[in-house]
JSON list of C-alpha atoms in Angstrom, two decimals:
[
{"chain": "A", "resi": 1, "resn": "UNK", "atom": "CA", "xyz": [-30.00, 18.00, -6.55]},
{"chain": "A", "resi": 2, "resn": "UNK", "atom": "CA", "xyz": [-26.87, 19.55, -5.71]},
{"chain": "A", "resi": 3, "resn": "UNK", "atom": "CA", "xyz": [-27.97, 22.10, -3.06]},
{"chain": "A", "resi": 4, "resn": "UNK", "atom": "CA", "xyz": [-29.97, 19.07, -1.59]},
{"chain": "A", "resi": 5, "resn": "UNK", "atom": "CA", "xyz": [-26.72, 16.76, -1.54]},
{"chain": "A", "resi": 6, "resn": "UNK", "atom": "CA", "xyz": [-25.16, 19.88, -0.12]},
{"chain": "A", "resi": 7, "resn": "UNK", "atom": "CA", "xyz": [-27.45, 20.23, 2.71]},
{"chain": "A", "resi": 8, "resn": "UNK", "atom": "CA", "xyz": [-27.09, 16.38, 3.09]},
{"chain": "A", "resi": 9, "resn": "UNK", "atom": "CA", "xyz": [-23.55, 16.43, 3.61]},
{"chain": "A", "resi": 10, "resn": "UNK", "atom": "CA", "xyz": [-23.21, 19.56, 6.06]},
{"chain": "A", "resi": 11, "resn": "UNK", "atom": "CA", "xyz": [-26.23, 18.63, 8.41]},
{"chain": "A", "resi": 12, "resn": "UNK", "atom": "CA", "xyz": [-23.84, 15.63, 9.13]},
{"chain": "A", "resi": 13, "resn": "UNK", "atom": "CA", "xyz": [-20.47, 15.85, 9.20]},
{"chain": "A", "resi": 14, "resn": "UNK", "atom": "CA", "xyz": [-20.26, 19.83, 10.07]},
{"chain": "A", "resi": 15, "resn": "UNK", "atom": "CA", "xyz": [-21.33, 21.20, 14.01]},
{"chain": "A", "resi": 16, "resn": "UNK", "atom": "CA", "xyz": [-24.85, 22.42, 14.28]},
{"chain": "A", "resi": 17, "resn": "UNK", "atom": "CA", "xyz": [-25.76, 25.19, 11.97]},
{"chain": "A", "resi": 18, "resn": "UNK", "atom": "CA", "xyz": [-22.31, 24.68, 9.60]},
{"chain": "A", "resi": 19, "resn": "UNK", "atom": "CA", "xyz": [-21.92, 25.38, 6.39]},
{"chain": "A", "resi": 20, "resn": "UNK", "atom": "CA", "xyz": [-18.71, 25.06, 3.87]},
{"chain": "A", "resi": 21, "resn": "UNK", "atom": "CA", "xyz": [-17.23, 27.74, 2.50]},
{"chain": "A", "resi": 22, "resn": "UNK", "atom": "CA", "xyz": [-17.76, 28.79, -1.05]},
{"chain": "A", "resi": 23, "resn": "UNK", "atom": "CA", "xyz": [-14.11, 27.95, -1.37]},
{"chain": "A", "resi": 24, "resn": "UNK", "atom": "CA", "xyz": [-14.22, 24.66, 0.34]},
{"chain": "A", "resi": 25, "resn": "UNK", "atom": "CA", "xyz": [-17.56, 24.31, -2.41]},
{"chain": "A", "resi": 26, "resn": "UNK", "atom": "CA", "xyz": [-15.56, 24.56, -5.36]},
{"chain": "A", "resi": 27, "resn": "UNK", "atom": "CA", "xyz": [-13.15, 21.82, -4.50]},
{"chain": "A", "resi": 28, "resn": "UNK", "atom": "CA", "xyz": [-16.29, 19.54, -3.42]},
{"chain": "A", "resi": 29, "resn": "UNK", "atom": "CA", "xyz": [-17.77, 20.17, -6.91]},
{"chain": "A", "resi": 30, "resn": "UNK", "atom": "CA", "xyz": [-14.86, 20.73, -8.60]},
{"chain": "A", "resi": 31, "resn": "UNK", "atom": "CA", "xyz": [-13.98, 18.17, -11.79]},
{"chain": "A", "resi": 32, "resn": "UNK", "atom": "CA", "xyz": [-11.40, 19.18, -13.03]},
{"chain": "A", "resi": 33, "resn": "UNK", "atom": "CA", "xyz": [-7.46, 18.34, -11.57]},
{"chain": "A", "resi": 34, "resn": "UNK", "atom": "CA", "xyz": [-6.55, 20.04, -8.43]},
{"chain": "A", "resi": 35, "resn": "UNK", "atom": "CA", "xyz": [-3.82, 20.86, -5.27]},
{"chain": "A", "resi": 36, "resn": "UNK", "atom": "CA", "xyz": [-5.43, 21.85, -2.49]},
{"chain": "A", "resi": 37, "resn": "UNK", "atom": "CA", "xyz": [-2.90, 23.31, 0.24]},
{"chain": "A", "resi": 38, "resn": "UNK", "atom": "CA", "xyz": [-4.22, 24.27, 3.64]},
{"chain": "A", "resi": 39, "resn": "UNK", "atom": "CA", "xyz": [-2.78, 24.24, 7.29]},
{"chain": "A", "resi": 40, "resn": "UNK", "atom": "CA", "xyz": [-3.73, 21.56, 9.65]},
{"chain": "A", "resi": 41, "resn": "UNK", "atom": "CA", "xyz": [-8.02, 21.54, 11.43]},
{"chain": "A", "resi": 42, "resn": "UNK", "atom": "CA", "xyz": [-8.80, 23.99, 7.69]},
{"chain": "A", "resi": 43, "resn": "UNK", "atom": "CA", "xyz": [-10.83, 20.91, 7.11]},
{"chain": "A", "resi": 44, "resn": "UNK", "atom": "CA", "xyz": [-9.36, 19.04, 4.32]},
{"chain": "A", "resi": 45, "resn": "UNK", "atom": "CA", "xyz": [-10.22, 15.51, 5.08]},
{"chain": "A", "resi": 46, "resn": "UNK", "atom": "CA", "xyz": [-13.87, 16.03, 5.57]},
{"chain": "A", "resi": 47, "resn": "UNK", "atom": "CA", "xyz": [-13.87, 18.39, 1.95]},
{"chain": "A", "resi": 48, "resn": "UNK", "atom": "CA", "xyz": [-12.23, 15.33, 0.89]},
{"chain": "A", "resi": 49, "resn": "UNK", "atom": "CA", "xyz": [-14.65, 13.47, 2.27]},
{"chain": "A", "resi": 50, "resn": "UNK", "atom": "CA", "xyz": [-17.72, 15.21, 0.97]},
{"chain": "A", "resi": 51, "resn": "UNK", "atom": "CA", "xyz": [-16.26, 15.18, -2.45]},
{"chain": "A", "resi": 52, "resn": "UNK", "atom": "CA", "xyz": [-16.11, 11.55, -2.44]},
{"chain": "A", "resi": 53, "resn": "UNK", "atom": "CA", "xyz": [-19.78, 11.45, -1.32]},
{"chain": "A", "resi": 54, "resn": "UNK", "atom": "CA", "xyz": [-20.79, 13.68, -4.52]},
{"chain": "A", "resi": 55, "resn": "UNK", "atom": "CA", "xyz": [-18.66, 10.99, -6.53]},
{"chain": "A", "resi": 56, "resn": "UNK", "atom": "CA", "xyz": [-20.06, 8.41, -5.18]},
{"chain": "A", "resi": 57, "resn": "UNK", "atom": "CA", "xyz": [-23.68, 9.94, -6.27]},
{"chain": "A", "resi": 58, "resn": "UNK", "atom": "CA", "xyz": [-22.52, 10.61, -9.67]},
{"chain": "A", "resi": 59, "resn": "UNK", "atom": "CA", "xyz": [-21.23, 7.44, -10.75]},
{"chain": "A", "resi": 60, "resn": "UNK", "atom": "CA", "xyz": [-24.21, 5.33, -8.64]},
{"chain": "A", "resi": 61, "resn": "UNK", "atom": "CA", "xyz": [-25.07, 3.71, -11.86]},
{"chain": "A", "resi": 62, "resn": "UNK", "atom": "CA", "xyz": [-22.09, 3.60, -13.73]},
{"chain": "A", "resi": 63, "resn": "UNK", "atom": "CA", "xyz": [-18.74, 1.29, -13.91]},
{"chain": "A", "resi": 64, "resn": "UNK", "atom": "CA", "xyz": [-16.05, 3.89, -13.03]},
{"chain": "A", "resi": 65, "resn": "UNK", "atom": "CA", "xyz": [-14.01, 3.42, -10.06]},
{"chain": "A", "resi": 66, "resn": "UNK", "atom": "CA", "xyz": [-12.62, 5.98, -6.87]},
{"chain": "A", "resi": 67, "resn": "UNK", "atom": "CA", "xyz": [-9.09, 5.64, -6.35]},
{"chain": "A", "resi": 68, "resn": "UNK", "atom": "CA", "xyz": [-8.90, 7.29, -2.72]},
{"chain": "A", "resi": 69, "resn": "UNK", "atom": "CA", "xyz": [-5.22, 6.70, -1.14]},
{"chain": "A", "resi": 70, "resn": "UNK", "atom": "CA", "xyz": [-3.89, 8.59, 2.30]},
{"chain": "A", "resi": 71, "resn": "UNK", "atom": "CA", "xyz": [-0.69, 7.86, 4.00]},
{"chain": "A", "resi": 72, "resn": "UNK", "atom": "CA", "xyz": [-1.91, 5.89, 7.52]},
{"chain": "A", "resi": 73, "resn": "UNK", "atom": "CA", "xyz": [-4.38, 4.02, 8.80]},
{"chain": "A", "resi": 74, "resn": "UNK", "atom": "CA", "xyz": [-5.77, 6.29, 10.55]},
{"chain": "A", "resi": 75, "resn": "UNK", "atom": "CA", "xyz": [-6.75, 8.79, 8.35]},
{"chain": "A", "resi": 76, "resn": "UNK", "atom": "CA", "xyz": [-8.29, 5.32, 6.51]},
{"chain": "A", "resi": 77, "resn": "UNK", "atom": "CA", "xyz": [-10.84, 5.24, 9.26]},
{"chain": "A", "resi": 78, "resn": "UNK", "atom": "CA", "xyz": [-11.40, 8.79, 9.92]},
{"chain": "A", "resi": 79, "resn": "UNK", "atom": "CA", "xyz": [-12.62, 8.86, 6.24]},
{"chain": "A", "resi": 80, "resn": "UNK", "atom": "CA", "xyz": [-14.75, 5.63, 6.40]},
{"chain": "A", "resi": 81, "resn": "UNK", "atom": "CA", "xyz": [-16.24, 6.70, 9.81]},
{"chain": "A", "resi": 82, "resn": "UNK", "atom": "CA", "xyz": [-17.25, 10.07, 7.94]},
{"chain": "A", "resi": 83, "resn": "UNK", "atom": "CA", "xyz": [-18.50, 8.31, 5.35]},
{"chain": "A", "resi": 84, "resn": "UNK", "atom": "CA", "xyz": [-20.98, 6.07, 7.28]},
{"chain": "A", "resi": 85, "resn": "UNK", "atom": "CA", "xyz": [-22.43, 9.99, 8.49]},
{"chain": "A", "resi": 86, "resn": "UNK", "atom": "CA", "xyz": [-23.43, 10.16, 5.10]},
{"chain": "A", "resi": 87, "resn": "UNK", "atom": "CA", "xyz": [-24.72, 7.08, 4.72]},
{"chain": "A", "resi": 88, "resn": "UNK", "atom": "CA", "xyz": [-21.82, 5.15, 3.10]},
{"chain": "A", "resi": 89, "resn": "UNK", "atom": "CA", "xyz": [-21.14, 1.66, 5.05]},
{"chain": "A", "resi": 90, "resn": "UNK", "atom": "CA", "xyz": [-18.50, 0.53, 2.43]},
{"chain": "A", "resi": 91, "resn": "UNK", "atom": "CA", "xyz": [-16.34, 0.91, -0.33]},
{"chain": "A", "resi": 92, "resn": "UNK", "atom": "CA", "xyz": [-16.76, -1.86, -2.61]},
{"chain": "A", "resi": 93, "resn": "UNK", "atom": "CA", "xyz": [-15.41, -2.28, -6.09]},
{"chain": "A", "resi": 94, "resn": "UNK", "atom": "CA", "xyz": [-14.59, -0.96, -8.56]},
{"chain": "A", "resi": 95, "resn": "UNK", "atom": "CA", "xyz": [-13.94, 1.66, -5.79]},
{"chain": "A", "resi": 96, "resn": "UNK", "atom": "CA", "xyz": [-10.59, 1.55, -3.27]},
{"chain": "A", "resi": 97, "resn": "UNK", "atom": "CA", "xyz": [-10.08, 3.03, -0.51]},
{"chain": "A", "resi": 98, "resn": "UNK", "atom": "CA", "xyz": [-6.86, 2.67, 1.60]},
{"chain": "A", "resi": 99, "resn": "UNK", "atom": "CA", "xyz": [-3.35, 3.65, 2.64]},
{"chain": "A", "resi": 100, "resn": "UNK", "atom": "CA", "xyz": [-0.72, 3.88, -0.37]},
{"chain": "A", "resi": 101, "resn": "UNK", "atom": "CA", "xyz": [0.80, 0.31, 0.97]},
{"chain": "A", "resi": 102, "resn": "UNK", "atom": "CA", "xyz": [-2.19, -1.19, 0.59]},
{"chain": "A", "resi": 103, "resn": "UNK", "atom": "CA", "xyz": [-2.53, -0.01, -3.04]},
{"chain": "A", "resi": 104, "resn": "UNK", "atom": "CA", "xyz": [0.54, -1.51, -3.85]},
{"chain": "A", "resi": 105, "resn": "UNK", "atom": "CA", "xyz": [0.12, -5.10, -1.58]},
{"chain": "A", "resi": 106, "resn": "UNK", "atom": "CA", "xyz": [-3.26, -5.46, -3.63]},
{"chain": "A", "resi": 107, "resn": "UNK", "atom": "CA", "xyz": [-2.57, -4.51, -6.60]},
{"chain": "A", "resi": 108, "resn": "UNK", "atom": "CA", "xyz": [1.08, -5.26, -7.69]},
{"chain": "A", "resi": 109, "resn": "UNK", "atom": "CA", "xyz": [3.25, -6.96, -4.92]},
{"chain": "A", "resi": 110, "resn": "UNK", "atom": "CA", "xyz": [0.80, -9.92, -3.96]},
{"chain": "A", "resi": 111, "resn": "UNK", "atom": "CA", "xyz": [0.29, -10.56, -8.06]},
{"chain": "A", "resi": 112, "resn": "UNK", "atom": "CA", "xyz": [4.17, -10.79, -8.01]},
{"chain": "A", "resi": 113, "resn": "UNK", "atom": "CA", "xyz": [4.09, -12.74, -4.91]},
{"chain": "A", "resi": 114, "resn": "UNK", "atom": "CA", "xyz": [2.08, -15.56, -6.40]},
{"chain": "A", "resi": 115, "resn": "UNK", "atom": "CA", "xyz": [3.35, -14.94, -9.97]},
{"chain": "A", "resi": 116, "resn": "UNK", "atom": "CA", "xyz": [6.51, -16.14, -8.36]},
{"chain": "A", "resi": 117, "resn": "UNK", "atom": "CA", "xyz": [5.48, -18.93, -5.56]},
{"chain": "A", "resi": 118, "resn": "UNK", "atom": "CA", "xyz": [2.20, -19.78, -6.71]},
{"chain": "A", "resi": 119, "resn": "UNK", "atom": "CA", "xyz": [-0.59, -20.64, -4.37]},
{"chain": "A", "resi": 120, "resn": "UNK", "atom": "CA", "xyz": [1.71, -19.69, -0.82]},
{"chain": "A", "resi": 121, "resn": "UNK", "atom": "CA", "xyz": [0.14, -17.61, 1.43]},
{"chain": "A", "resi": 122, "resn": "UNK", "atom": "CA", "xyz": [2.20, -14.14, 1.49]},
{"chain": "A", "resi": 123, "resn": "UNK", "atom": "CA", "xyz": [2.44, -12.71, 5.06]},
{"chain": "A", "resi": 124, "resn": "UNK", "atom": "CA", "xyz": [3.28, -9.48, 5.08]},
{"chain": "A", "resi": 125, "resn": "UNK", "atom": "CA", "xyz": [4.91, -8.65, 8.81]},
{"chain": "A", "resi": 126, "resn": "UNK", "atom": "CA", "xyz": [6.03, -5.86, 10.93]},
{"chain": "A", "resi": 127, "resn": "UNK", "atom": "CA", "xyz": [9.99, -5.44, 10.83]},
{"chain": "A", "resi": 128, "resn": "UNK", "atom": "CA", "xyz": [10.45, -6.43, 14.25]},
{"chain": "A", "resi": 129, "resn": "UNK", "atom": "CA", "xyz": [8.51, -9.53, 13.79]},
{"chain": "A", "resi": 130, "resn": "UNK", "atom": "CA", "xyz": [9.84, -10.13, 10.71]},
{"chain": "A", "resi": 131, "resn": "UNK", "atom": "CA", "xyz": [13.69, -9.98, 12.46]},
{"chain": "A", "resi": 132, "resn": "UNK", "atom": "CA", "xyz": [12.66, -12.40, 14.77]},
{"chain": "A", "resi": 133, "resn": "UNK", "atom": "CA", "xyz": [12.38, -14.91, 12.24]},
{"chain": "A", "resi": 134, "resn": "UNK", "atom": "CA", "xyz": [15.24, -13.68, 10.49]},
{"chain": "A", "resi": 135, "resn": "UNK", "atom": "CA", "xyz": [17.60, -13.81, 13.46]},
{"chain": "A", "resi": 136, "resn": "UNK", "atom": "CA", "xyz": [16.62, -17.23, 13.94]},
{"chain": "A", "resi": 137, "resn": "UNK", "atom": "CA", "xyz": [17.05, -18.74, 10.98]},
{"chain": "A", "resi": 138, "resn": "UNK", "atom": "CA", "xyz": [20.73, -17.03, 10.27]},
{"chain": "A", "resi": 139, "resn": "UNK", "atom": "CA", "xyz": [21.79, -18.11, 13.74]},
{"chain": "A", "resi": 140, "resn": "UNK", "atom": "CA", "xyz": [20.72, -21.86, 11.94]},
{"chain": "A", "resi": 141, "resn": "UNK", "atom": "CA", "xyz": [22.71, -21.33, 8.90]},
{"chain": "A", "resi": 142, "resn": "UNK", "atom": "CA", "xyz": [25.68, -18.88, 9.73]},
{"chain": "A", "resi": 143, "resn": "UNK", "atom": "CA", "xyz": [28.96, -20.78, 9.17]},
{"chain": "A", "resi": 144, "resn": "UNK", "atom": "CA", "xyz": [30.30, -22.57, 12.61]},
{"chain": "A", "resi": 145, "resn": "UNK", "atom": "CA", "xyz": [33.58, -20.70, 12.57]},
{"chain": "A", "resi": 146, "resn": "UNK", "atom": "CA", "xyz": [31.57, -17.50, 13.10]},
{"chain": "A", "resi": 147, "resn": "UNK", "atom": "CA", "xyz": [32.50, -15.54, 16.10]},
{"chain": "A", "resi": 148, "resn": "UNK", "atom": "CA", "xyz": [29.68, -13.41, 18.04]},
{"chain": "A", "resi": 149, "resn": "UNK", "atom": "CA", "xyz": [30.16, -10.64, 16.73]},
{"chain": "A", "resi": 150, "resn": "UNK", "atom": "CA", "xyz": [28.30, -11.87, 13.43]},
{"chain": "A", "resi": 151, "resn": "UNK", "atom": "CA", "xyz": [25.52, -12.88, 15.47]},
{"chain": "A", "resi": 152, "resn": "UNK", "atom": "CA", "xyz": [23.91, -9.62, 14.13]},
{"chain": "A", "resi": 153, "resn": "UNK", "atom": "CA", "xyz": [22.70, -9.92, 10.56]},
{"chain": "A", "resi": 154, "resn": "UNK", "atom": "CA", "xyz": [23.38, -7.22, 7.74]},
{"chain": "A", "resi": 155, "resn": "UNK", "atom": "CA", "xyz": [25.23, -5.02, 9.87]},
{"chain": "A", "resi": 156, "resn": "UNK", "atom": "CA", "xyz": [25.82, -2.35, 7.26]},
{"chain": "A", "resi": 157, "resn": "UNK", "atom": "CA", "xyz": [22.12, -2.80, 6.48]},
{"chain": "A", "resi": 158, "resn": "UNK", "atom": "CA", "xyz": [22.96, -3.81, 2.62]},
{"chain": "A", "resi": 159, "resn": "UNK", "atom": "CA", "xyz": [19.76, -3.74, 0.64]},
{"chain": "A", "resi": 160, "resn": "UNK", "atom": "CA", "xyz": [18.07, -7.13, -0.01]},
{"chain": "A", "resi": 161, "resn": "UNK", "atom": "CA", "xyz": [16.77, -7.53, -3.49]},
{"chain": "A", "resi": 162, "resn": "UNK", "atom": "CA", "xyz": [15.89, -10.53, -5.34]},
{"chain": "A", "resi": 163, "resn": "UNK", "atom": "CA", "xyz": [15.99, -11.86, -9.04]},
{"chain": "A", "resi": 164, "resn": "UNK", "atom": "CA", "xyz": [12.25, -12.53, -9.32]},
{"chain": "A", "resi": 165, "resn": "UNK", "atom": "CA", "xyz": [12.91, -13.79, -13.07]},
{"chain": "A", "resi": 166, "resn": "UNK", "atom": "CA", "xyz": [15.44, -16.32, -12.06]},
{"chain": "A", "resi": 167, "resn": "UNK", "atom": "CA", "xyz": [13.83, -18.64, -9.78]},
{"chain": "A", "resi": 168, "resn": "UNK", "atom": "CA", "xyz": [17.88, -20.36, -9.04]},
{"chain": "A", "resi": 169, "resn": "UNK", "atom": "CA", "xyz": [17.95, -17.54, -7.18]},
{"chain": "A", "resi": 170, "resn": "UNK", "atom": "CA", "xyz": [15.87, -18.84, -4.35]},
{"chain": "A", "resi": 171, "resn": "UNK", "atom": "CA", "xyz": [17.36, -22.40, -4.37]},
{"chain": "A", "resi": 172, "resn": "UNK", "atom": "CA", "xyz": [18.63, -23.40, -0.91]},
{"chain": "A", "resi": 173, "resn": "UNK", "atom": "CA", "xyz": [22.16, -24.32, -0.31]},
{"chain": "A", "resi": 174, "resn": "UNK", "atom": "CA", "xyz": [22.98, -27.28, 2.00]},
{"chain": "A", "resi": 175, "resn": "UNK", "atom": "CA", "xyz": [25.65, -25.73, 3.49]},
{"chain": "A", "resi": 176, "resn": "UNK", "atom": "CA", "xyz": [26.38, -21.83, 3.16]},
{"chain": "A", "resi": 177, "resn": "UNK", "atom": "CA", "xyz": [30.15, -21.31, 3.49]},
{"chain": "A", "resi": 178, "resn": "UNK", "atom": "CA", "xyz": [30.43, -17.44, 3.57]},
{"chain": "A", "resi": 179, "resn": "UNK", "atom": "CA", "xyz": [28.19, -14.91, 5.18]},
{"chain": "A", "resi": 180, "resn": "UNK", "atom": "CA", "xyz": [26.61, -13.38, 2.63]},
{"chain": "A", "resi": 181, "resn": "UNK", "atom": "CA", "xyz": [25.37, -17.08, 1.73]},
{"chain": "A", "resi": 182, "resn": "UNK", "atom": "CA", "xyz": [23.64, -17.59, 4.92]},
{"chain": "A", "resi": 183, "resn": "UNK", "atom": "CA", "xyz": [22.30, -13.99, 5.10]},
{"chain": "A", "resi": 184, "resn": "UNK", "atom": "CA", "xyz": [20.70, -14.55, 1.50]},
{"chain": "A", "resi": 185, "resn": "UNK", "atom": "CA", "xyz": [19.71, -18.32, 2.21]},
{"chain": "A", "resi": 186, "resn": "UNK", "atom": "CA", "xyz": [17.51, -16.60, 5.62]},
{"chain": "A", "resi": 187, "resn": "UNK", "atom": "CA", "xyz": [16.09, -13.91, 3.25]},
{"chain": "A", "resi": 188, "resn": "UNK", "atom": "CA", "xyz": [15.16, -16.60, 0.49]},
{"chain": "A", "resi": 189, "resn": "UNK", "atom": "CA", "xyz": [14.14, -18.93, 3.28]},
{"chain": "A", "resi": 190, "resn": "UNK", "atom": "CA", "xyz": [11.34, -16.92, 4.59]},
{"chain": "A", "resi": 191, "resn": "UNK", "atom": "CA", "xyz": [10.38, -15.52, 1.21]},
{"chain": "A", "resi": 192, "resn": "UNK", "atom": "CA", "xyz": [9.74, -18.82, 0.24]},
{"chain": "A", "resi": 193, "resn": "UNK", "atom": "CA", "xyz": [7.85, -19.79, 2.87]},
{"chain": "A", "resi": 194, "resn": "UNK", "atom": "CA", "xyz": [5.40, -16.52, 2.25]},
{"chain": "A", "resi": 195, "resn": "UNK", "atom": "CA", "xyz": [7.05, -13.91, 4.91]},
{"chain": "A", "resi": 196, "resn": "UNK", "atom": "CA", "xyz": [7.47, -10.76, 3.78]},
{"chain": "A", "resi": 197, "resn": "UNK", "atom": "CA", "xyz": [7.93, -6.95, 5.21]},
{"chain": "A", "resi": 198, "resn": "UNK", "atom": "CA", "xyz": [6.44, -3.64, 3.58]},
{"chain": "A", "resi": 199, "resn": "UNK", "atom": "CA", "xyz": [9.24, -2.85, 1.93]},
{"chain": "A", "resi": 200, "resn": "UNK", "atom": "CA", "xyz": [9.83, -6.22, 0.10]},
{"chain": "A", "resi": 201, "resn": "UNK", "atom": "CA", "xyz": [6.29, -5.59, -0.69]},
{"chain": "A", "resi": 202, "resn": "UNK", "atom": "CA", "xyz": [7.37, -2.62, -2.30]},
{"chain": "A", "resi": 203, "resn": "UNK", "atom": "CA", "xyz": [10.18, -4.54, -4.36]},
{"chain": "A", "resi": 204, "resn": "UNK", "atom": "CA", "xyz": [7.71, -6.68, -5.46]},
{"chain": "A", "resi": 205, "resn": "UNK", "atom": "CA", "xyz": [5.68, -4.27, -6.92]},
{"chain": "A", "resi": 206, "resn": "UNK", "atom": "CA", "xyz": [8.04, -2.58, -8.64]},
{"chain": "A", "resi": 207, "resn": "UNK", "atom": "CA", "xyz": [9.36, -5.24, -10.10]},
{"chain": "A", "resi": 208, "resn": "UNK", "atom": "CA", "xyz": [5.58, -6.16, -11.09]},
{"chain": "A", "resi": 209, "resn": "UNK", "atom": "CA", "xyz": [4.66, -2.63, -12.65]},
{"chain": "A", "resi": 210, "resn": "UNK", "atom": "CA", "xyz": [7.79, -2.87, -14.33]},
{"chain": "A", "resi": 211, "resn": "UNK", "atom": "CA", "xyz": [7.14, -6.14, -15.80]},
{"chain": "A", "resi": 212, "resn": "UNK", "atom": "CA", "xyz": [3.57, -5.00, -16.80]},
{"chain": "A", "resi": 213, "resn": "UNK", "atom": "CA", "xyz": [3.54, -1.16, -17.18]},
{"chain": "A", "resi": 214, "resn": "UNK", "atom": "CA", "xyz": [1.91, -0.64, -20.23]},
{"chain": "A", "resi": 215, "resn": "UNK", "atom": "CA", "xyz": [-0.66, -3.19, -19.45]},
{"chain": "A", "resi": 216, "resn": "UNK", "atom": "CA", "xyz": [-1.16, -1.88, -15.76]},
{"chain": "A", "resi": 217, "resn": "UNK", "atom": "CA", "xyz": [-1.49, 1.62, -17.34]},
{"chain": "A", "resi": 218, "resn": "UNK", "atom": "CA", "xyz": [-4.32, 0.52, -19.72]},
{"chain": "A", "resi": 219, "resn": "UNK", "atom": "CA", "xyz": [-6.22, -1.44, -16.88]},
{"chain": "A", "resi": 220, "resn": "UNK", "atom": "CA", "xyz": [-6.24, 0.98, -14.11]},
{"chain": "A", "resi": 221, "resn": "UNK", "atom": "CA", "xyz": [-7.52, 4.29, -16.56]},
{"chain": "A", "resi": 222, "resn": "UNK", "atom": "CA", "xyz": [-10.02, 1.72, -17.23]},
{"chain": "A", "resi": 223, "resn": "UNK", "atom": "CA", "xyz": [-11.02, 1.14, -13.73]},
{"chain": "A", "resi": 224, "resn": "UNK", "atom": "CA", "xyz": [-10.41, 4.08, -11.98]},
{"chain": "A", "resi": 225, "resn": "UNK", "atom": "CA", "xyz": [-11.61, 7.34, -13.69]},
{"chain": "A", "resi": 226, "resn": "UNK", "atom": "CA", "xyz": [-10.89, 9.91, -10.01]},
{"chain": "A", "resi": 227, "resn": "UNK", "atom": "CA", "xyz": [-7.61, 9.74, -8.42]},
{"chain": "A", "resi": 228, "resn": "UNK", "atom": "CA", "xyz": [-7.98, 11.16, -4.23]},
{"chain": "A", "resi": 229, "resn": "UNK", "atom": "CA", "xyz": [-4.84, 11.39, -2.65]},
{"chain": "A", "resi": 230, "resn": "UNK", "atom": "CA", "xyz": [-5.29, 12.49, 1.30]},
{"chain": "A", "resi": 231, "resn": "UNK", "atom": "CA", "xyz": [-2.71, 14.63, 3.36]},
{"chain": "A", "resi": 232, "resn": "UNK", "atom": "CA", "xyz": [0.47, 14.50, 0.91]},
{"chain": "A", "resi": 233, "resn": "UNK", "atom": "CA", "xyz": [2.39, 16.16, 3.72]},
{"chain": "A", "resi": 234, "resn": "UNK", "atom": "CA", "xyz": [6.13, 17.40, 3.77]},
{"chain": "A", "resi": 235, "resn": "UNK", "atom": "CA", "xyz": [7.05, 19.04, 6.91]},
{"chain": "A", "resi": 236, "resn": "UNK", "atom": "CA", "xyz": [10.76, 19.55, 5.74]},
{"chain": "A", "resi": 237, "resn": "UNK", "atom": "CA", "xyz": [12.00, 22.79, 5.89]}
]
């Protein structure tokens, strides 16, 4: 079965006549913990790729989960479009498949999100778009006697953290009086009406897992039993 799986997976996602190497073997069989380091076109996506395949065979008919995480979008779909070579269309649970934001909107920041505000719809938007809303709401609230040259928000780009435990917090003043009021009154403001960025995401979830860590721990070695990280790169000298 494994030579035939094998064959399976090199007639389609290697050039005509291909084969891996017997190194490049061992990691797609491999079951045991592993780093593989290699240079950029060695390959490592689609070995990644083929050992999710032999995974995927493996645990057909069983409850344990693939936890496969990469660091863009891109490499997302250049794993999925390998995949549907090999006859995988989707990834469906208990199996996950996505960039290491998306673990952390699904799993921990939009549980915090509602934990907090209930049934609101959380938004999560680009930073620009995101500012745009920000800008225009602070402009709203900013204290009259504010010259132009507050017209730009956070200008020693402070970091913006909530209380998520004290829900006072996120109580609107009627009239903000200093500018740190109106900058947090615009930050609560949109949170509260389900606008968020990545990295408030990211908050969230930390504040979540730190909440729930031991519990969190328990339920994900439950659920996932392979952990696939994609392309953990560090071009820093």
């Amino acid at each position: 079965m494994t030579n035939e799986l094998l064959r399976f997976i090199q007639d389609r996602v290697l050039p005509s006549g291909g084969n891996f190497s017997e190194e490049q073997i061992d990691i797609i069989f491999e079951d045991n913990k592993m780093d593989v380091v290699a240079g950029p076109g060695t390959g490592k996506t689609t070995v990644l790729t083929a050992r999710i395949r032999v995974l995927l065979e493996n645990l057909q008919n069983s409850k344990e989960g693939i936890c496969i995480l990469t660091h863009t979008n891109v490499a997302v779909d250049e794993i999925r479009t390998t995949l549907r070579k090999l006859g995988v269309n989707e990834i469906n649970k208990p199996h996950f498949l996505g960039t290491i934001q998306d673990f952390f909107n699904t799993f921990f920041s939009k549980k915090a999100f509602h934990l907090v505000l209930g049934d609101k719809k959380m938004q999560v938007l680009d930073d620009e778009i995101f500012r745009v809303k920000f800008d225009k709401k602070f402009n709203f609230e900013k204290p009259k006697n504010y010259s132009d040259d507050w017209n730009n928000p956070n200008p020693l780009n402070q970091e913006i953290s909530w209380d998520f435990n004290n829900l006072n917090s996120l109580v609107s003043m009627v009239e903000p009086k200093m500018y740190s009021d109106a900058f947090e009154e615009s930050i609560s403001y949109l949170f509260k009406n389900g606008y968020v960025t990545n990295e408030q995401c990211l908050q969230l979830s930390k504040w979540y897992i730190s909440k729930y860590r031991e519990s969190l721990r328990k339920i994900f070695s439950i659920r996932f039993s392979y952990l696939l990280l994609d392309e953990a790169q560090d071009t820093s000298t």
